């Protein structure tokens, strides 16, 4: 990575492309996108002195949800994935804990849909992997782990039917 200023410029280009492809979106703030406010808090600075996320990245038409938010659409919970249960099969465990279908990211090396049923209902836990290139220097922190990111895309048809499509690049 060249330096923080150039990295920001490169990131802005990528965000612009995503915004063009998806002019309307719900964005769930994660641990990485919360870094500026986390750093400000560490220094004892109020979050109010920061430019808000939507303005910073030019995201007109997007709804930005705060960190740890649960967005519920058609009885399916969408969350970043850095809360609730973690470890292997985290989305599945969260679906059981909520007894509601759960879609989450955060855990780069997991992807898939696992169902759980009792006598009355059936829910799924969907782990959507991520969209990162693990060979990029920004991902150097993951070099020590054997499991690598799975680039994938999740599609939810209903609270009962969902698919994850892995994408090998
Ligand atoms: Fe995350």
Coordinates of C-alpha atoms and ligand atoms in Angstrom, one line a residue:
X1 CA 0.0 0.0 0.0
X2 CA 1.5 3.4 -1.0
X3 CA 0.3 5.6 1.9
X4 CA -3.0 6.4 3.6
X5 CA -3.9 9.2 1.2
X6 CA -3.4 7.1 -1.9
X7 CA -5.1 4.2 -0.3
X8 CA -8.1 6.4 0.4
X9 CA -8.1 7.6 -3.3
X10 CA -8.0 3.9 -4.5
X11 CA -10.7 2.9 -2.1
X12 CA -12.9 5.8 -3.2
X13 CA -12.7 4.6 -6.8
X14 CA -13.8 1.1 -5.8
X15 CA -16.7 2.5 -3.7
X16 CA -17.7 4.7 -6.6
X17 CA -17.9 1.6 -8.9
X18 CA -20.0 -0.3 -6.3
X19 CA -22.3 2.8 -5.8
X20 CA -22.8 3.0 -9.6
X21 CA -23.6 -0.8 -9.8
X22 CA -26.0 -0.5 -6.7
X23 CA -27.5 3.0 -6.5
X24 CA -29.8 1.9 -3.7
X25 CA -28.4 -0.3 -0.9
X26 CA -28.5 -1.0 2.8
X27 CA -25.0 -0.9 4.2
X28 CA -24.2 -2.6 7.5
X29 CA -21.2 -1.0 9.1
X30 CA -18.6 -3.5 10.1
X31 CA -15.5 -3.5 12.3
X32 CA -13.3 -2.3 9.4
X33 CA -15.5 0.5 8.2
X34 CA -15.9 1.6 11.8
X35 CA -12.1 2.0 12.2
X36 CA -12.1 5.9 11.9
X37 CA -14.6 6.2 14.7
X38 CA -12.9 3.5 16.7
X39 CA -9.6 5.3 16.4
X40 CA -11.2 8.7 17.3
X41 CA -12.7 7.1 20.4
X42 CA -9.3 5.6 21.4
X43 CA -7.9 9.1 21.3
X44 CA -10.8 10.5 23.3
X45 CA -12.3 12.5 20.4
X46 CA -16.0 12.8 19.9
X47 CA -17.4 11.0 16.8
X48 CA -19.1 14.3 15.8
X49 CA -15.8 15.7 14.6
X50 CA -15.7 13.1 11.8
X51 CA -17.3 13.4 8.4
X52 CA -20.2 10.9 8.4
X53 CA -19.7 7.7 6.4
X54 CA -22.4 8.5 3.8
X55 CA -20.9 11.9 3.0
X56 CA -17.3 10.7 3.1
X57 CA -17.9 8.1 0.5
X58 CA -20.6 9.9 -1.5
X59 CA -23.3 7.3 -0.9
X60 CA -26.5 9.1 -1.9
X61 CA -29.4 6.5 -2.0
X62 CA -27.8 4.2 0.5
X63 CA -29.0 3.6 4.0
X64 CA -26.1 3.3 6.4
X65 CA -26.8 1.1 9.4
X66 CA -24.7 1.4 12.5
X67 CA -22.2 -1.2 13.7
X68 CA -23.9 -4.3 15.3
X69 CA -27.3 -3.4 13.7
X70 CA -29.7 -6.2 12.8
X71 CA -31.5 -5.3 9.6
X72 CA -34.7 -7.4 9.2
X73 CA -36.2 -7.8 5.7
X74 CA -39.0 -10.3 5.1
X75 CA -38.3 -12.0 8.4
X76 CA -34.6 -12.6 7.7
X77 CA -31.9 -11.0 9.8
X78 CA -29.0 -9.4 8.1
X79 CA -25.9 -8.4 10.2
X80 CA -22.3 -7.7 9.6
X81 CA -21.3 -10.8 11.7
X82 CA -19.1 -9.4 14.4
X83 CA -21.7 -10.0 17.2
X84 CA -23.5 -13.0 18.5
X85 CA -21.9 -16.4 18.1
X86 CA -18.6 -16.8 16.3
X87 CA -16.3 -19.7 15.3
X88 CA -17.1 -22.4 12.9
X89 CA -20.7 -22.4 11.5
X90 CA -21.3 -19.0 13.1
X91 CA -24.3 -18.1 10.9
X92 CA -25.9 -21.4 11.6
X93 CA -25.4 -21.0 15.4
X94 CA -26.8 -17.5 15.2
X95 CA -29.9 -18.7 13.3
X96 CA -30.5 -21.3 16.0
X97 CA -30.0 -18.7 18.8
X98 CA -32.4 -16.2 17.1
X99 CA -34.6 -19.0 15.7
X100 CA -34.8 -16.8 12.6
X101 CA -32.9 -17.0 9.3
X102 CA -29.6 -15.0 9.6
X103 CA -27.3 -13.7 6.9
X104 CA -23.9 -12.5 7.9
X105 CA -20.4 -11.8 6.7
X106 CA -17.3 -10.9 8.7
X107 CA -15.8 -14.4 8.8
X108 CA -13.9 -14.3 5.5
X109 CA -13.1 -18.0 5.3
X110 CA -16.6 -19.3 5.7
X111 CA -19.4 -19.5 3.1
X112 CA -22.5 -21.5 2.7
X113 CA -26.1 -22.0 3.9
X114 CA -27.0 -24.5 6.7
X115 CA -30.6 -25.2 7.7
X116 CA -32.0 -26.0 11.1
X117 CA -35.6 -27.2 11.8
X118 CA -37.7 -28.1 14.8
X119 CA -41.2 -29.5 14.6
X120 CA -42.7 -26.1 13.8
X121 CA -40.3 -24.2 11.6
X122 CA -37.1 -24.2 9.6
X123 CA -34.5 -21.5 9.5
X124 CA -31.1 -21.0 7.8
X125 CA -27.8 -19.5 8.6
X126 CA -26.1 -18.0 5.6
X127 CA -22.4 -17.1 5.7
X128 CA -21.6 -15.0 2.6
X129 CA -17.8 -15.1 2.7
X130 CA -16.4 -11.8 1.4
X131 CA -15.1 -9.9 -1.6
X132 CA -11.4 -9.5 -0.8
X133 CA -8.3 -10.5 -2.7
X134 CA -6.2 -12.3 -0.1
X135 CA -3.0 -11.6 -2.1
X136 CA -3.5 -7.9 -1.7
X137 CA -1.1 -6.3 0.9
X138 CA -4.1 -5.0 2.9
X139 CA -4.8 -8.7 3.7
X140 CA -1.2 -9.4 5.0
X141 CA -2.6 -9.8 8.5
X142 CA -4.3 -13.0 7.3
X143 CA -1.1 -14.7 5.9
X144 CA -0.6 -16.6 9.2
X145 CA -4.0 -18.4 8.9
X146 CA -4.4 -21.6 6.9
X147 CA -8.0 -20.8 5.9
X148 CA -8.2 -18.2 3.2
X149 CA -11.1 -15.8 2.2
X150 CA -13.9 -17.3 0.1
X151 CA -15.2 -14.7 -2.5
X152 CA -18.9 -15.3 -2.8
X153 CA -22.3 -13.9 -3.3
X154 CA -25.5 -14.8 -1.3
X155 CA -29.0 -14.7 -2.7
X156 CA -32.0 -14.8 -0.4
X157 CA -35.3 -15.9 -2.0
X158 CA -37.4 -16.1 1.2
X159 CA -36.9 -16.9 4.9
X160 CA -36.7 -20.5 3.9
X161 CA -34.7 -20.5 0.6
X162 CA -31.2 -19.1 0.1
X163 CA -28.1 -19.8 -1.9
X164 CA -24.4 -18.9 -1.8
X165 CA -22.5 -18.8 -5.0
X166 CA -18.7 -19.1 -4.6
X167 CA -16.7 -17.2 -7.1
X168 CA -13.2 -18.4 -7.9
X169 CA -11.1 -15.6 -9.3
Ligands
LIG1 FE1 -15.8 -7.7 9.7

